[in-house]
């Protein structure tokens, strides 16, 4: 069956015109911001968007502001035709695919900076990351004006940062997190998994295995510090390294946990390298 092409707009003015017409007709609008290289995790975001709104917009923009100079901005996988066909098949209504000049015109000088939840974990390993994410997501929310915007829980800290930012800036939008989509062995789907060699992909199974172990050990009353050590050791044994962090923190505040059995709502957070690929994951206890 031939698939109707997905309408695409590349300017903020065109995006606003389409969304304004939908809203004038009383329709509820959802936005799914992405950087493309779409996979089933993104399709779960589109399905969740369609369940919550009459119209679904997906954006694709590989945001230079959230990559440090030594990171993978140039190598980041790009393929709009494939992405667009996947979005159309999933029932998305519109693709917003601006270029860098539309998003960051000459003279652009503003940054959104979120404190608190953006500071630990990724905030330590990638100090510029959340500034770039918060700035571009604030812009996308203001450009599109959706009723609801959806983000994957795989980037759990990012979700908390965006929720905080929307609350603090009084953005009239509901921010919704969608559970992580996983491969059969439990590895979180990620556009960056495409960087893994076949051998590394096999070794990557150690990550969900270590997460499962951590959750079970914590539920059995294990001490956070011991469990963090065991996860570290099992990832190192499987060939991961360096390990940026293995930390068990409160899932709402990202505060460190004190000694003793972990309280409900705790989460295990890991970021570790396998060769040249940095994998992150988080599981609730
Ligand atoms: O999670 C992502 O793909 C990106 O960080 C986002 C939210 C689209 C902002 O560029």
Coordinates of C-alpha atoms and ligand atoms in Angstrom, one line a residue:
X1 CA 0.0 0.0 0.0
X2 CA 1.5 3.4 -0.9
X3 CA 1.9 5.8 1.9
X4 CA 0.8 9.4 1.5
X5 CA 3.8 11.7 2.0
X6 CA 4.0 13.5 5.3
X7 CA 3.5 17.3 5.0
X8 CA 6.7 19.2 6.0
X9 CA 7.2 22.8 7.0
X10 CA 10.6 24.3 7.4
X11 CA 9.8 27.8 8.8
X12 CA 8.4 28.9 12.1
X13 CA 5.8 31.0 10.2
X14 CA 4.5 28.0 8.2
X15 CA 4.4 25.9 11.4
X16 CA 2.4 28.5 13.2
X17 CA -0.1 28.9 10.3
X18 CA -0.8 25.1 10.3
X19 CA -1.2 24.9 14.1
X20 CA -3.3 28.0 14.2
X21 CA -5.8 26.5 11.7
X22 CA -6.0 23.3 13.8
X23 CA -6.6 25.3 17.0
X24 CA -9.2 27.4 15.3
X25 CA -11.0 24.2 14.5
X26 CA -10.9 23.3 18.2
X27 CA -8.3 20.6 17.8
X28 CA -5.8 19.6 20.5
X29 CA -2.2 19.6 19.3
X30 CA 0.8 17.4 20.5
X31 CA 4.5 18.0 19.7
X32 CA 7.2 15.3 19.7
X33 CA 10.6 17.0 19.4
X34 CA 13.3 14.7 18.0
X35 CA 16.7 14.8 16.4
X36 CA 15.7 12.3 13.7
X37 CA 17.3 8.9 13.2
X38 CA 14.0 7.6 14.4
X39 CA 13.4 4.2 15.9
X40 CA 10.5 2.4 17.7
X41 CA 11.1 4.5 20.8
X42 CA 10.1 7.6 18.8
X43 CA 7.2 5.7 17.3
X44 CA 6.0 5.1 20.9
X45 CA 6.1 8.8 21.5
X46 CA 4.0 9.4 18.4
X47 CA 1.5 6.8 19.5
X48 CA 1.3 8.4 23.0
X49 CA 0.9 11.8 21.3
X50 CA -2.0 10.6 19.1
X51 CA -3.7 9.2 22.2
X52 CA -3.6 12.6 23.8
X53 CA -4.3 15.0 21.0
X54 CA -6.2 15.3 17.7
X55 CA -3.1 16.4 15.8
X56 CA 0.5 15.4 16.1
X57 CA 3.6 17.4 15.0
X58 CA 7.1 15.9 15.0
X59 CA 10.1 18.1 14.8
X60 CA 13.5 17.0 13.5
X61 CA 16.4 19.2 14.3
X62 CA 19.9 18.0 15.2
X63 CA 20.6 20.8 17.7
X64 CA 24.2 22.0 17.5
X65 CA 23.8 23.8 20.8
X66 CA 23.6 20.6 22.8
X67 CA 26.8 19.0 21.4
X68 CA 30.2 19.9 22.8
X69 CA 32.9 20.5 20.1
X70 CA 34.4 17.0 20.7
X71 CA 31.0 15.2 20.6
X72 CA 29.3 13.5 17.7
X73 CA 27.3 16.4 16.0
X74 CA 28.8 15.7 12.5
X75 CA 28.5 11.9 12.9
X76 CA 25.0 12.0 14.3
X77 CA 22.8 9.8 11.9
X78 CA 20.6 11.8 9.5
X79 CA 18.0 10.6 7.0
X80 CA 14.9 12.8 6.6
X81 CA 13.3 10.6 3.9
X82 CA 13.3 7.5 6.1
X83 CA 12.3 9.4 9.2
X84 CA 9.4 11.1 7.3
X85 CA 8.1 7.8 6.0
X86 CA 8.2 6.3 9.5
X87 CA 6.3 9.3 10.9
X88 CA 3.7 9.1 8.1
X89 CA 3.2 5.4 8.7
X90 CA 2.7 6.1 12.5
X91 CA -0.1 8.6 11.7
X92 CA 1.9 11.8 12.5
X93 CA 0.2 14.9 10.8
X94 CA 3.1 17.3 10.2
X95 CA 6.9 17.4 10.2
X96 CA 8.7 20.5 11.3
X97 CA 12.2 20.4 10.0
X98 CA 13.9 23.8 10.3
X99 CA 17.5 24.4 9.3
X100 CA 20.1 25.9 11.7
X101 CA 19.6 29.4 10.4
X102 CA 15.8 29.3 11.1
X103 CA 16.5 28.1 14.7
X104 CA 19.6 30.3 15.4
X105 CA 19.6 33.3 13.1
X106 CA 22.6 35.6 13.0
X107 CA 22.9 37.4 16.2
X108 CA 21.2 34.8 18.3
X109 CA 22.3 35.5 21.9
X110 CA 19.9 33.9 24.3
X111 CA 20.2 30.8 26.4
X112 CA 17.8 29.0 28.8
X113 CA 19.7 27.8 31.9
X114 CA 18.0 25.4 34.3
X115 CA 19.5 24.8 37.7
X116 CA 18.7 22.0 40.2
X117 CA 17.9 18.8 38.4
X118 CA 20.2 19.7 35.5
X119 CA 23.3 19.7 37.7
X120 CA 24.2 16.1 38.7
X121 CA 24.8 13.1 36.3
X122 CA 24.7 14.4 32.7
X123 CA 25.2 17.9 34.0
X124 CA 28.7 16.8 35.3
X125 CA 29.6 14.6 32.3
X126 CA 28.3 17.0 29.6
X127 CA 28.3 20.5 31.2
X128 CA 26.8 22.3 28.2
X129 CA 24.2 19.7 27.3
X130 CA 21.1 20.8 29.2
X131 CA 21.6 24.5 28.4
X132 CA 21.4 23.5 24.7
X133 CA 18.4 21.2 25.3
X134 CA 16.5 23.7 27.4
X135 CA 17.1 26.5 24.9
X136 CA 16.0 24.5 21.8
X137 CA 13.0 22.9 23.6
X138 CA 11.8 26.2 24.9
X139 CA 12.0 27.6 21.3
X140 CA 10.2 24.6 19.9
X141 CA 7.4 24.9 22.5
X142 CA 7.0 28.6 21.8
X143 CA 7.2 28.1 18.0
X144 CA 4.6 25.3 17.9
X145 CA 2.4 26.2 20.9
X146 CA 1.3 22.6 21.5
X147 CA -1.2 21.5 24.3
X148 CA 1.1 18.6 25.1
X149 CA 4.7 17.7 24.4
X150 CA 6.2 14.2 24.8
X151 CA 9.7 13.0 25.7
X152 CA 11.2 9.6 26.3
X153 CA 12.1 8.4 29.8
X154 CA 15.3 7.0 28.4
X155 CA 16.6 10.6 28.8
X156 CA 15.0 10.7 32.2
X157 CA 17.1 13.6 33.5
X158 CA 16.3 15.6 30.3
X159 CA 12.6 15.0 31.0
X160 CA 12.9 16.4 34.5
X161 CA 14.9 19.4 33.2
X162 CA 12.2 20.1 30.6
X163 CA 9.4 19.8 33.1
X164 CA 11.2 22.2 35.4
X165 CA 11.8 24.6 32.6
X166 CA 8.2 24.6 31.4
X167 CA 7.0 25.2 34.9
X168 CA 9.4 27.9 35.7
X169 CA 8.8 29.8 32.4
X170 CA 5.0 29.4 32.7
X171 CA 4.8 27.7 29.3
X172 CA 1.2 26.6 28.8
X173 CA 2.0 23.0 27.9
X174 CA 1.7 19.6 29.5
X175 CA 5.0 17.7 29.5
X176 CA 4.6 14.0 29.3
X177 CA 7.2 11.2 29.8
X178 CA 6.8 8.0 27.8
X179 CA 8.4 4.7 29.1
X180 CA 11.6 3.6 27.4
X181 CA 11.3 1.3 24.4
X182 CA 13.7 -1.6 24.6
X183 CA 15.2 -4.3 22.4
X184 CA 14.6 -8.0 23.3
X185 CA 17.6 -8.2 25.6
X186 CA 16.4 -5.0 27.4
X187 CA 18.9 -2.5 25.8
X188 CA 17.2 0.9 25.6
X189 CA 16.5 1.9 22.0
X190 CA 18.7 4.9 21.0
X191 CA 19.7 6.5 17.7
X192 CA 23.3 6.1 19.0
X193 CA 23.0 2.2 19.1
X194 CA 23.6 2.4 15.4
X195 CA 27.3 3.2 16.2
X196 CA 27.8 -0.2 17.8
X197 CA 29.6 -3.0 16.0
X198 CA 27.9 -6.4 16.1
X199 CA 30.3 -7.5 18.8
X200 CA 29.7 -4.4 20.9
X201 CA 26.0 -4.8 20.5
X202 CA 26.3 -8.3 22.1
X203 CA 28.4 -6.9 24.9
X204 CA 25.8 -4.1 25.4
X205 CA 23.4 -6.7 26.9
X206 CA 25.4 -6.4 30.1
X207 CA 23.9 -2.9 30.6
X208 CA 20.2 -4.0 31.0
X209 CA 21.4 -7.1 32.9
X210 CA 23.2 -4.9 35.4
X211 CA 20.2 -2.6 35.7
X212 CA 17.9 -5.6 36.4
X213 CA 20.4 -6.9 39.0
X214 CA 20.5 -3.4 40.6
X215 CA 16.8 -3.1 40.9
X216 CA 16.4 -6.6 42.4
X217 CA 19.3 -6.0 44.8
X218 CA 17.8 -2.7 46.0
X219 CA 14.4 -4.1 46.4
X220 CA 16.0 -6.8 48.5
X221 CA 17.3 -4.1 50.9
X222 CA 20.8 -3.8 49.4
X223 CA 22.7 -0.6 50.1
X224 CA 23.0 1.9 47.3
X225 CA 26.8 2.2 47.6
X226 CA 27.3 -1.6 47.3
X227 CA 24.9 -1.9 44.4
X228 CA 26.6 0.9 42.5
X229 CA 29.9 -0.9 43.1
X230 CA 28.6 -4.2 41.8
X231 CA 27.1 -2.6 38.7
X232 CA 30.4 -0.8 38.0
X233 CA 32.3 -4.0 38.3
X234 CA 29.9 -6.0 36.0
X235 CA 30.0 -3.3 33.3
X236 CA 33.8 -3.1 33.5
X237 CA 34.0 -6.9 33.2
X238 CA 31.8 -6.8 30.1
X239 CA 34.2 -4.4 28.4
X240 CA 32.5 -1.0 29.2
X241 CA 34.8 1.9 30.0
X242 CA 35.2 4.6 31.0
X243 CA 32.0 4.5 33.1
X244 CA 30.9 8.1 33.6
X245 CA 28.5 7.3 36.4
X246 CA 26.5 4.6 38.2
X247 CA 24.4 6.4 40.7
X248 CA 21.2 5.6 42.6
X249 CA 19.2 8.8 43.2
X250 CA 15.8 10.1 44.0
X251 CA 13.7 9.9 40.8
X252 CA 12.0 13.2 41.4
X253 CA 14.7 15.5 42.8
X254 CA 17.8 13.5 41.7
X255 CA 19.1 14.0 45.2
X256 CA 21.7 11.4 46.5
X257 CA 20.2 8.8 48.8
X258 CA 21.4 8.3 52.4
X259 CA 22.5 5.0 53.8
X260 CA 20.0 2.3 54.5
X261 CA 17.3 0.7 52.3
X262 CA 16.4 2.8 49.3
X263 CA 13.0 4.6 49.5
X264 CA 10.3 4.2 46.9
X265 CA 10.8 6.4 43.9
X266 CA 14.6 5.8 43.7
X267 CA 16.2 5.3 40.3
X268 CA 19.4 3.8 39.0
X269 CA 21.2 6.0 36.5
X270 CA 24.1 4.8 34.3
X271 CA 26.2 6.4 31.6
X272 CA 29.1 4.3 30.2
X273 CA 31.2 4.0 27.1
X274 CA 31.4 0.9 24.9
X275 CA 34.2 1.7 22.5
X276 CA 33.4 5.1 21.0
X277 CA 29.7 4.9 21.9
X278 CA 28.2 6.4 25.1
X279 CA 25.2 4.5 26.3
X280 CA 22.8 5.8 29.1
X281 CA 20.0 4.1 30.9
X282 CA 17.9 4.5 34.0
X283 CA 15.5 2.1 35.8
X284 CA 13.0 2.8 38.6
X285 CA 13.4 0.7 41.7
Ligands
LIG1 O1 16.1 13.9 23.1 C1 16.3 14.5 22.1 O2 16.2 13.9 21.0 C2 16.8 15.9 22.1 O3 17.6 16.2 23.2 C3 15.6 16.9 22.0 C4 14.7 16.8 23.2 C5 14.9 16.7 20.7 C6 16.2 18.4 21.9 O4 17.1 18.6 20.9

